[in-house]
């Protein structure tokens, strides 16, 4: 099956005001409707989606490496707010008019941070990580995730060092494959997809594990914004077969209630890989909010 992964058509880096470089990859027409992709944990700009949809829909998909991953320079101590500042500069430099955003898995809080800071006109959260440190999630967290959340709350520097000690492309690949349901393993082990996925993971760790570790601290901590203040449409996509303990523990139900203009799409036969199995539905729904 074609899961819509293909080589980027453009690669580049944008220099930020402090001199750092922010790496990105693009698919689709250069004059298309801009959609910013916030990739999942431990992956880089190389792993896109919707290869069979983007050109026909007139979408300019831009995947951005977070600081310290792939082709983006590190920014020690970065936050979700500083990420929004980086993307604000990218939007200005690339002259992106009214962009939208997609946040996959651990990329979800990064995409929502863009919405909270008024940088995008709509967001698609796909198999997204929730605000796991919020009290509404406490009673439904898996024990190992609760331990990670507590570690970040108690001593974030020690937690970050611990995450860095575990983080590597091989370790994360093994974790994904051993904890995913068969629906997802079918996607991830497809020869074409696996090659693209592993390449993105290898590039993500090309500077070492610090970028992954910082991402994980931010994902396991409290968000510096209130989802109730997000004023743009947010579509939350989850598969009922998703078994990841670090995605939303209630498959987006309570997060949907918190975001004023949120719509939840719960797909019975899908799992965590629905960014690739349901790319057309995700993108075409996102386009309905374009302005």
PDB file of C-alpha atoms in Angstrom:
ATOM      1  CA  UNK A   1       0.000   0.000   0.000  1.00  0.00           C
ATOM      2  CA  UNK A   2       1.131   3.569  -0.723  1.00  0.00           C
ATOM      3  CA  UNK A   3       1.227   5.453   2.566  1.00  0.00           C
ATOM      4  CA  UNK A   4       2.058   8.776   0.928  1.00  0.00           C
ATOM      5  CA  UNK A   5       5.692   9.143   1.997  1.00  0.00           C
ATOM      6  CA  UNK A   6       8.040  10.546  -0.631  1.00  0.00           C
ATOM      7  CA  UNK A   7      11.173  12.645  -0.963  1.00  0.00           C
ATOM      8  CA  UNK A   8      10.827  16.359  -0.146  1.00  0.00           C
ATOM      9  CA  UNK A   9      10.818  18.612  -3.182  1.00  0.00           C
ATOM     10  CA  UNK A  10      12.606  21.442  -1.363  1.00  0.00           C
ATOM     11  CA  UNK A  11      15.006  21.511   1.598  1.00  0.00           C
ATOM     12  CA  UNK A  12      16.350  24.552   3.378  1.00  0.00           C
ATOM     13  CA  UNK A  13      17.300  26.390   6.535  1.00  0.00           C
ATOM     14  CA  UNK A  14      16.075  29.757   7.769  1.00  0.00           C
ATOM     15  CA  UNK A  15      18.299  31.938   9.947  1.00  0.00           C
ATOM     16  CA  UNK A  16      16.629  33.173  13.103  1.00  0.00           C
ATOM     17  CA  UNK A  17      17.256  36.518  14.793  1.00  0.00           C
ATOM     18  CA  UNK A  18      19.766  35.024  17.229  1.00  0.00           C
ATOM     19  CA  UNK A  19      21.747  33.430  14.399  1.00  0.00           C
ATOM     20  CA  UNK A  20      20.437  29.878  14.811  1.00  0.00           C
ATOM     21  CA  UNK A  21      19.320  27.939  11.759  1.00  0.00           C
ATOM     22  CA  UNK A  22      15.908  26.300  11.541  1.00  0.00           C
ATOM     23  CA  UNK A  23      15.766  23.357   9.117  1.00  0.00           C
ATOM     24  CA  UNK A  24      12.720  22.546   7.022  1.00  0.00           C
ATOM     25  CA  UNK A  25      11.495  20.386   4.155  1.00  0.00           C
ATOM     26  CA  UNK A  26       8.655  21.053   1.739  1.00  0.00           C
ATOM     27  CA  UNK A  27       6.286  19.136  -0.496  1.00  0.00           C
ATOM     28  CA  UNK A  28       3.723  20.464  -2.959  1.00  0.00           C
ATOM     29  CA  UNK A  29       3.576  23.664  -4.998  1.00  0.00           C
ATOM     30  CA  UNK A  30       5.620  26.610  -3.711  1.00  0.00           C
ATOM     31  CA  UNK A  31       2.570  28.865  -4.097  1.00  0.00           C
ATOM     32  CA  UNK A  32       0.188  26.419  -2.405  1.00  0.00           C
ATOM     33  CA  UNK A  33      -1.822  26.845   0.775  1.00  0.00           C
ATOM     34  CA  UNK A  34       0.785  26.641   3.565  1.00  0.00           C
ATOM     35  CA  UNK A  35       0.486  23.867   6.150  1.00  0.00           C
ATOM     36  CA  UNK A  36       3.166  23.610   8.856  1.00  0.00           C
ATOM     37  CA  UNK A  37       3.899  20.086  10.066  1.00  0.00           C
ATOM     38  CA  UNK A  38       5.132  19.547  13.634  1.00  0.00           C
ATOM     39  CA  UNK A  39       6.554  16.005  13.458  1.00  0.00           C
ATOM     40  CA  UNK A  40       6.235  13.333  16.110  1.00  0.00           C
ATOM     41  CA  UNK A  41       8.854  12.392  18.682  1.00  0.00           C
ATOM     42  CA  UNK A  42      12.342  11.523  17.503  1.00  0.00           C
ATOM     43  CA  UNK A  43      11.676  12.243  13.829  1.00  0.00           C
ATOM     44  CA  UNK A  44      12.794  15.012  11.538  1.00  0.00           C
ATOM     45  CA  UNK A  45      11.689  17.072   8.552  1.00  0.00           C
ATOM     46  CA  UNK A  46      12.285  14.114   6.201  1.00  0.00           C
ATOM     47  CA  UNK A  47       9.081  12.258   7.069  1.00  0.00           C
ATOM     48  CA  UNK A  48       6.144  13.859   5.313  1.00  0.00           C
ATOM     49  CA  UNK A  49       2.664  12.539   4.574  1.00  0.00           C
ATOM     50  CA  UNK A  50      -0.126  12.842   2.036  1.00  0.00           C
ATOM     51  CA  UNK A  51       2.118  12.466  -0.986  1.00  0.00           C
ATOM     52  CA  UNK A  52      -0.820  11.459  -3.162  1.00  0.00           C
ATOM     53  CA  UNK A  53      -2.990  14.358  -1.993  1.00  0.00           C
ATOM     54  CA  UNK A  54      -0.830  17.435  -1.548  1.00  0.00           C
ATOM     55  CA  UNK A  55      -0.293  18.435  -5.181  1.00  0.00           C
ATOM     56  CA  UNK A  56      -3.910  17.871  -6.176  1.00  0.00           C
ATOM     57  CA  UNK A  57      -5.131  19.851  -3.154  1.00  0.00           C
ATOM     58  CA  UNK A  58      -2.727  22.722  -3.782  1.00  0.00           C
ATOM     59  CA  UNK A  59      -1.008  22.367  -0.401  1.00  0.00           C
ATOM     60  CA  UNK A  60       2.489  23.569   0.442  1.00  0.00           C
ATOM     61  CA  UNK A  61       3.438  21.215   3.287  1.00  0.00           C
ATOM     62  CA  UNK A  62       6.359  22.483   5.374  1.00  0.00           C
ATOM     63  CA  UNK A  63       7.863  20.165   7.982  1.00  0.00           C
ATOM     64  CA  UNK A  64      10.102  21.959  10.482  1.00  0.00           C
ATOM     65  CA  UNK A  65      12.824  20.419  12.637  1.00  0.00           C
ATOM     66  CA  UNK A  66      12.592  21.528  16.229  1.00  0.00           C
ATOM     67  CA  UNK A  67      15.803  22.976  17.746  1.00  0.00           C
ATOM     68  CA  UNK A  68      18.489  20.351  18.320  1.00  0.00           C
ATOM     69  CA  UNK A  69      16.922  17.851  15.921  1.00  0.00           C
ATOM     70  CA  UNK A  70      17.890  17.232  12.314  1.00  0.00           C
ATOM     71  CA  UNK A  71      18.988  20.416  10.550  1.00  0.00           C
ATOM     72  CA  UNK A  72      17.936  22.879  13.293  1.00  0.00           C
ATOM     73  CA  UNK A  73      20.541  24.310  15.643  1.00  0.00           C
ATOM     74  CA  UNK A  74      20.089  23.569  19.350  1.00  0.00           C
ATOM     75  CA  UNK A  75      18.488  26.017  21.764  1.00  0.00           C
ATOM     76  CA  UNK A  76      19.125  24.781  25.329  1.00  0.00           C
ATOM     77  CA  UNK A  77      16.252  25.477  27.685  1.00  0.00           C
ATOM     78  CA  UNK A  78      13.807  26.126  24.877  1.00  0.00           C
ATOM     79  CA  UNK A  79      10.074  26.184  25.586  1.00  0.00           C
ATOM     80  CA  UNK A  80       6.815  25.869  23.679  1.00  0.00           C
ATOM     81  CA  UNK A  81       6.678  29.679  23.722  1.00  0.00           C
ATOM     82  CA  UNK A  82      10.158  30.063  22.220  1.00  0.00           C
ATOM     83  CA  UNK A  83       9.151  27.531  19.554  1.00  0.00           C
ATOM     84  CA  UNK A  84       6.275  29.823  18.593  1.00  0.00           C
ATOM     85  CA  UNK A  85       8.728  32.737  18.383  1.00  0.00           C
ATOM     86  CA  UNK A  86      10.940  30.729  16.012  1.00  0.00           C
ATOM     87  CA  UNK A  87       7.990  29.851  13.788  1.00  0.00           C
ATOM     88  CA  UNK A  88       6.769  33.454  13.773  1.00  0.00           C
ATOM     89  CA  UNK A  89      10.093  34.410  12.185  1.00  0.00           C
ATOM     90  CA  UNK A  90       9.898  31.518   9.710  1.00  0.00           C
ATOM     91  CA  UNK A  91       6.396  32.598   8.664  1.00  0.00           C
ATOM     92  CA  UNK A  92       7.620  36.146   8.075  1.00  0.00           C
ATOM     93  CA  UNK A  93      10.766  35.108   6.200  1.00  0.00           C
ATOM     94  CA  UNK A  94       8.917  32.630   3.976  1.00  0.00           C
ATOM     95  CA  UNK A  95       5.967  35.013   3.460  1.00  0.00           C
ATOM     96  CA  UNK A  96       3.485  32.333   4.487  1.00  0.00           C
ATOM     97  CA  UNK A  97      -0.013  33.759   4.265  1.00  0.00           C
ATOM     98  CA  UNK A  98      -2.546  32.384   6.772  1.00  0.00           C
ATOM     99  CA  UNK A  99      -0.823  29.042   7.451  1.00  0.00           C
ATOM    100  CA  UNK A 100      -2.455  26.101   9.180  1.00  0.00           C
ATOM    101  CA  UNK A 101      -0.668  23.456  11.253  1.00  0.00           C
ATOM    102  CA  UNK A 102      -0.646  19.703  11.752  1.00  0.00           C
ATOM    103  CA  UNK A 103       0.726  18.246  14.973  1.00  0.00           C
ATOM    104  CA  UNK A 104       1.397  14.519  14.972  1.00  0.00           C
ATOM    105  CA  UNK A 105       1.903  12.607  18.242  1.00  0.00           C
ATOM    106  CA  UNK A 106       4.433  14.545  20.356  1.00  0.00           C
ATOM    107  CA  UNK A 107       4.221  17.355  17.819  1.00  0.00           C
ATOM    108  CA  UNK A 108       0.674  18.172  18.990  1.00  0.00           C
ATOM    109  CA  UNK A 109       1.570  20.606  21.810  1.00  0.00           C
ATOM    110  CA  UNK A 110       3.968  22.379  19.439  1.00  0.00           C
ATOM    111  CA  UNK A 111       1.202  22.848  16.868  1.00  0.00           C
ATOM    112  CA  UNK A 112      -1.256  23.998  19.533  1.00  0.00           C
ATOM    113  CA  UNK A 113       1.343  26.474  20.831  1.00  0.00           C
ATOM    114  CA  UNK A 114       1.306  28.075  17.373  1.00  0.00           C
ATOM    115  CA  UNK A 115      -2.467  28.443  17.590  1.00  0.00           C
ATOM    116  CA  UNK A 116      -2.296  29.806  21.135  1.00  0.00           C
ATOM    117  CA  UNK A 117       0.141  32.468  19.911  1.00  0.00           C
ATOM    118  CA  UNK A 118      -2.051  33.489  16.984  1.00  0.00           C
ATOM    119  CA  UNK A 119       0.249  32.168  14.244  1.00  0.00           C
ATOM    120  CA  UNK A 120      -2.050  29.719  12.414  1.00  0.00           C
ATOM    121  CA  UNK A 121      -5.672  29.785  11.331  1.00  0.00           C
ATOM    122  CA  UNK A 122      -6.449  26.134  12.098  1.00  0.00           C
ATOM    123  CA  UNK A 123      -4.831  23.018  13.579  1.00  0.00           C
ATOM    124  CA  UNK A 124      -5.162  19.300  12.972  1.00  0.00           C
ATOM    125  CA  UNK A 125      -4.012  17.258  15.974  1.00  0.00           C
ATOM    126  CA  UNK A 126      -3.374  13.701  14.775  1.00  0.00           C
ATOM    127  CA  UNK A 127      -2.824  10.919  17.342  1.00  0.00           C
ATOM    128  CA  UNK A 128      -1.693  13.761  19.520  1.00  0.00           C
ATOM    129  CA  UNK A 129      -0.055  13.894  22.899  1.00  0.00           C
ATOM    130  CA  UNK A 130      -2.337  15.592  25.413  1.00  0.00           C
ATOM    131  CA  UNK A 131      -1.321  17.858  28.295  1.00  0.00           C
ATOM    132  CA  UNK A 132      -0.361  14.798  30.319  1.00  0.00           C
ATOM    133  CA  UNK A 133       0.639  16.838  33.377  1.00  0.00           C
ATOM    134  CA  UNK A 134      -2.812  18.429  33.641  1.00  0.00           C
ATOM    135  CA  UNK A 135      -4.835  17.210  36.635  1.00  0.00           C
ATOM    136  CA  UNK A 136      -7.647  16.041  34.331  1.00  0.00           C
ATOM    137  CA  UNK A 137      -5.304  13.349  32.993  1.00  0.00           C
ATOM    138  CA  UNK A 138      -3.827  12.140  36.282  1.00  0.00           C
ATOM    139  CA  UNK A 139      -6.254   9.308  36.993  1.00  0.00           C
ATOM    140  CA  UNK A 140      -6.079   7.838  33.481  1.00  0.00           C
ATOM    141  CA  UNK A 141      -2.325   7.873  32.837  1.00  0.00           C
ATOM    142  CA  UNK A 142      -0.467   4.603  32.385  1.00  0.00           C
ATOM    143  CA  UNK A 143       1.853   4.019  35.393  1.00  0.00           C
ATOM    144  CA  UNK A 144       5.056   4.493  33.385  1.00  0.00           C
ATOM    145  CA  UNK A 145       3.769   7.753  31.913  1.00  0.00           C
ATOM    146  CA  UNK A 146       2.707   8.985  35.354  1.00  0.00           C
ATOM    147  CA  UNK A 147       6.249   8.304  36.555  1.00  0.00           C
ATOM    148  CA  UNK A 148       7.669  10.392  33.691  1.00  0.00           C
ATOM    149  CA  UNK A 149       5.268  13.262  34.371  1.00  0.00           C
ATOM    150  CA  UNK A 150       6.142  13.205  38.070  1.00  0.00           C
ATOM    151  CA  UNK A 151       9.865  13.113  37.294  1.00  0.00           C
ATOM    152  CA  UNK A 152       9.577  16.223  35.106  1.00  0.00           C
ATOM    153  CA  UNK A 153       7.531  18.023  37.759  1.00  0.00           C
ATOM    154  CA  UNK A 154       9.994  17.117  40.533  1.00  0.00           C
ATOM    155  CA  UNK A 155      13.329  17.721  38.798  1.00  0.00           C
ATOM    156  CA  UNK A 156      13.090  18.653  35.102  1.00  0.00           C
ATOM    157  CA  UNK A 157      16.868  18.801  34.629  1.00  0.00           C
ATOM    158  CA  UNK A 158      17.358  15.282  35.990  1.00  0.00           C
ATOM    159  CA  UNK A 159      14.425  14.026  33.902  1.00  0.00           C
ATOM    160  CA  UNK A 160      15.905  15.588  30.780  1.00  0.00           C
ATOM    161  CA  UNK A 161      19.240  13.892  31.441  1.00  0.00           C
ATOM    162  CA  UNK A 162      17.430  10.578  31.921  1.00  0.00           C
ATOM    163  CA  UNK A 163      15.547  10.961  28.627  1.00  0.00           C
ATOM    164  CA  UNK A 164      18.819  11.771  26.860  1.00  0.00           C
ATOM    165  CA  UNK A 165      20.374   8.609  28.278  1.00  0.00           C
ATOM    166  CA  UNK A 166      17.618   6.513  26.744  1.00  0.00           C
ATOM    167  CA  UNK A 167      17.172   8.385  23.498  1.00  0.00           C
ATOM    168  CA  UNK A 168      18.513   6.943  20.265  1.00  0.00           C
ATOM    169  CA  UNK A 169      17.042   6.101  16.884  1.00  0.00           C
ATOM    170  CA  UNK A 170      17.372   2.372  17.498  1.00  0.00           C
ATOM    171  CA  UNK A 171      15.902   2.477  21.006  1.00  0.00           C
ATOM    172  CA  UNK A 172      12.906   4.518  19.903  1.00  0.00           C
ATOM    173  CA  UNK A 173      12.307   2.339  16.848  1.00  0.00           C
ATOM    174  CA  UNK A 174      12.302  -0.783  19.009  1.00  0.00           C
ATOM    175  CA  UNK A 175       9.900   0.851  21.466  1.00  0.00           C
ATOM    176  CA  UNK A 176       7.511   1.899  18.711  1.00  0.00           C
ATOM    177  CA  UNK A 177       7.452  -1.527  17.096  1.00  0.00           C
ATOM    178  CA  UNK A 178       7.026  -3.479  20.337  1.00  0.00           C
ATOM    179  CA  UNK A 179       4.237  -1.272  21.733  1.00  0.00           C
ATOM    180  CA  UNK A 180       2.223  -0.650  18.557  1.00  0.00           C
ATOM    181  CA  UNK A 181      -0.856  -2.653  17.572  1.00  0.00           C
ATOM    182  CA  UNK A 182      -0.808  -4.729  14.401  1.00  0.00           C
ATOM    183  CA  UNK A 183      -2.624  -1.952  12.526  1.00  0.00           C
ATOM    184  CA  UNK A 184       0.342   0.351  13.085  1.00  0.00           C
ATOM    185  CA  UNK A 185       3.064  -2.254  12.638  1.00  0.00           C
ATOM    186  CA  UNK A 186       1.676  -2.976   9.176  1.00  0.00           C
ATOM    187  CA  UNK A 187       2.322   0.654   8.259  1.00  0.00           C
ATOM    188  CA  UNK A 188       5.648   1.101  10.047  1.00  0.00           C
ATOM    189  CA  UNK A 189       7.228  -2.065   8.667  1.00  0.00           C
ATOM    190  CA  UNK A 190       6.135  -1.503   5.083  1.00  0.00           C
ATOM    191  CA  UNK A 191       9.495  -1.408   3.243  1.00  0.00           C
ATOM    192  CA  UNK A 192       9.008   2.040   1.690  1.00  0.00           C
ATOM    193  CA  UNK A 193       7.583   3.561   4.849  1.00  0.00           C
ATOM    194  CA  UNK A 194      10.150   1.962   7.151  1.00  0.00           C
ATOM    195  CA  UNK A 195      12.998   3.311   5.047  1.00  0.00           C
ATOM    196  CA  UNK A 196      11.568   6.848   5.221  1.00  0.00           C
ATOM    197  CA  UNK A 197      10.770   6.549   8.938  1.00  0.00           C
ATOM    198  CA  UNK A 198      14.225   5.261   9.877  1.00  0.00           C
ATOM    199  CA  UNK A 199      15.899   7.938   7.788  1.00  0.00           C
ATOM    200  CA  UNK A 200      13.908  10.632   9.602  1.00  0.00           C
ATOM    201  CA  UNK A 201      14.824   9.141  12.973  1.00  0.00           C
ATOM    202  CA  UNK A 202      18.507   8.869  12.089  1.00  0.00           C
ATOM    203  CA  UNK A 203      18.578  12.520  11.064  1.00  0.00           C
ATOM    204  CA  UNK A 204      16.672  13.550  14.191  1.00  0.00           C
ATOM    205  CA  UNK A 205      19.482  12.108  16.326  1.00  0.00           C
ATOM    206  CA  UNK A 206      22.314  13.370  14.107  1.00  0.00           C
ATOM    207  CA  UNK A 207      23.213  15.960  16.778  1.00  0.00           C
ATOM    208  CA  UNK A 208      22.774  13.499  19.645  1.00  0.00           C
ATOM    209  CA  UNK A 209      19.821  12.909  21.984  1.00  0.00           C
ATOM    210  CA  UNK A 210      19.530  16.384  23.555  1.00  0.00           C
ATOM    211  CA  UNK A 211      16.833  17.628  21.180  1.00  0.00           C
ATOM    212  CA  UNK A 212      14.684  14.548  21.762  1.00  0.00           C
ATOM    213  CA  UNK A 213      15.179  14.840  25.532  1.00  0.00           C
ATOM    214  CA  UNK A 214      14.100  18.485  25.580  1.00  0.00           C
ATOM    215  CA  UNK A 215      11.034  17.700  23.475  1.00  0.00           C
ATOM    216  CA  UNK A 216      10.056  14.992  25.955  1.00  0.00           C
ATOM    217  CA  UNK A 217      10.392  17.323  28.948  1.00  0.00           C
ATOM    218  CA  UNK A 218       8.119  19.840  27.224  1.00  0.00           C
ATOM    219  CA  UNK A 219       5.614  17.130  26.304  1.00  0.00           C
ATOM    220  CA  UNK A 220       5.515  15.788  29.870  1.00  0.00           C
ATOM    221  CA  UNK A 221       5.185  19.190  31.566  1.00  0.00           C
ATOM    222  CA  UNK A 222       2.423  21.762  31.877  1.00  0.00           C
ATOM    223  CA  UNK A 223       1.725  23.809  28.788  1.00  0.00           C
ATOM    224  CA  UNK A 224       2.426  27.578  28.985  1.00  0.00           C
ATOM    225  CA  UNK A 225      -0.974  28.335  27.480  1.00  0.00           C
ATOM    226  CA  UNK A 226      -4.584  27.490  28.239  1.00  0.00           C
ATOM    227  CA  UNK A 227      -6.265  25.399  25.507  1.00  0.00           C
ATOM    228  CA  UNK A 228      -9.469  27.274  26.330  1.00  0.00           C
ATOM    229  CA  UNK A 229      -7.859  30.408  24.873  1.00  0.00           C
ATOM    230  CA  UNK A 230      -7.254  28.859  21.442  1.00  0.00           C
ATOM    231  CA  UNK A 231      -9.577  30.772  19.148  1.00  0.00           C
ATOM    232  CA  UNK A 232      -9.120  28.898  15.849  1.00  0.00           C
ATOM    233  CA  UNK A 233     -10.714  25.630  14.676  1.00  0.00           C
ATOM    234  CA  UNK A 234      -8.950  22.503  15.923  1.00  0.00           C
ATOM    235  CA  UNK A 235      -9.696  19.048  14.530  1.00  0.00           C
ATOM    236  CA  UNK A 236      -8.531  16.208  16.780  1.00  0.00           C
ATOM    237  CA  UNK A 237      -8.037  12.884  15.004  1.00  0.00           C
ATOM    238  CA  UNK A 238      -7.686   9.632  16.942  1.00  0.00           C
ATOM    239  CA  UNK A 239      -7.965   5.962  16.116  1.00  0.00           C
ATOM    240  CA  UNK A 240      -9.780   3.716  18.570  1.00  0.00           C
ATOM    241  CA  UNK A 241      -7.076   1.054  18.073  1.00  0.00           C
ATOM    242  CA  UNK A 242      -4.292   3.419  19.210  1.00  0.00           C
ATOM    243  CA  UNK A 243      -2.388   1.826  22.117  1.00  0.00           C
ATOM    244  CA  UNK A 244       0.294   4.469  22.659  1.00  0.00           C
ATOM    245  CA  UNK A 245       0.424   5.460  26.346  1.00  0.00           C
ATOM    246  CA  UNK A 246       1.894   8.885  25.496  1.00  0.00           C
ATOM    247  CA  UNK A 247      -0.880  10.010  23.175  1.00  0.00           C
ATOM    248  CA  UNK A 248      -4.065  11.363  24.702  1.00  0.00           C
ATOM    249  CA  UNK A 249      -5.151   8.879  27.403  1.00  0.00           C
ATOM    250  CA  UNK A 250      -8.828   9.463  26.589  1.00  0.00           C
ATOM    251  CA  UNK A 251      -8.282   9.809  22.822  1.00  0.00           C
ATOM    252  CA  UNK A 252      -8.856  13.543  22.895  1.00  0.00           C
ATOM    253  CA  UNK A 253     -12.234  13.554  24.632  1.00  0.00           C
ATOM    254  CA  UNK A 254     -11.445  16.004  27.444  1.00  0.00           C
ATOM    255  CA  UNK A 255      -9.102  18.108  25.292  1.00  0.00           C
ATOM    256  CA  UNK A 256     -11.926  18.538  22.784  1.00  0.00           C
ATOM    257  CA  UNK A 257     -14.124  19.857  25.577  1.00  0.00           C
ATOM    258  CA  UNK A 258     -11.477  22.389  26.598  1.00  0.00           C
ATOM    259  CA  UNK A 259     -10.855  23.938  23.160  1.00  0.00           C
ATOM    260  CA  UNK A 260     -13.806  26.141  22.150  1.00  0.00           C
ATOM    261  CA  UNK A 261     -13.757  25.355  18.404  1.00  0.00           C
ATOM    262  CA  UNK A 262     -12.606  21.742  18.597  1.00  0.00           C
ATOM    263  CA  UNK A 263     -14.065  18.800  16.704  1.00  0.00           C
ATOM    264  CA  UNK A 264     -13.057  15.232  17.513  1.00  0.00           C
ATOM    265  CA  UNK A 265     -12.868  12.592  14.801  1.00  0.00           C
ATOM    266  CA  UNK A 266     -12.684   9.134  16.389  1.00  0.00           C
ATOM    267  CA  UNK A 267     -12.041   6.432  13.780  1.00  0.00           C
ATOM    268  CA  UNK A 268     -12.978   2.893  14.886  1.00  0.00           C
ATOM    269  CA  UNK A 269     -10.622   0.943  12.609  1.00  0.00           C
ATOM    270  CA  UNK A 270      -7.635   3.307  12.780  1.00  0.00           C
ATOM    271  CA  UNK A 271      -4.691   3.423  15.187  1.00  0.00           C
ATOM    272  CA  UNK A 272      -1.802   5.774  15.862  1.00  0.00           C
ATOM    273  CA  UNK A 273      -0.587   5.768  12.246  1.00  0.00           C
ATOM    274  CA  UNK A 274      -3.679   7.504  10.887  1.00  0.00           C
ATOM    275  CA  UNK A 275      -1.616  10.484   9.687  1.00  0.00           C
ATOM    276  CA  UNK A 276      -0.600   8.173   6.833  1.00  0.00           C
ATOM    277  CA  UNK A 277      -3.654   5.946   6.547  1.00  0.00           C
ATOM    278  CA  UNK A 278      -6.135   8.858   6.556  1.00  0.00           C
ATOM    279  CA  UNK A 279      -4.048  11.721   5.170  1.00  0.00           C
ATOM    280  CA  UNK A 280      -6.645  12.888   2.658  1.00  0.00           C
ATOM    281  CA  UNK A 281      -9.398  13.252   5.273  1.00  0.00           C
ATOM    282  CA  UNK A 282      -7.056  15.139   7.614  1.00  0.00           C
ATOM    283  CA  UNK A 283      -5.830  17.555   4.949  1.00  0.00           C
ATOM    284  CA  UNK A 284      -9.122  18.199   3.208  1.00  0.00           C
ATOM    285  CA  UNK A 285     -10.824  18.889   6.544  1.00  0.00           C
ATOM    286  CA  UNK A 286      -8.012  21.292   7.434  1.00  0.00           C
ATOM    287  CA  UNK A 287      -8.471  23.093   4.112  1.00  0.00           C
ATOM    288  CA  UNK A 288     -12.101  23.832   4.923  1.00  0.00           C
ATOM    289  CA  UNK A 289     -10.816  26.266   7.556  1.00  0.00           C
ATOM    290  CA  UNK A 290      -8.406  28.060   5.205  1.00  0.00           C
ATOM    291  CA  UNK A 291      -8.988  31.747   4.740  1.00  0.00           C
TER     292      UNK A 291
END
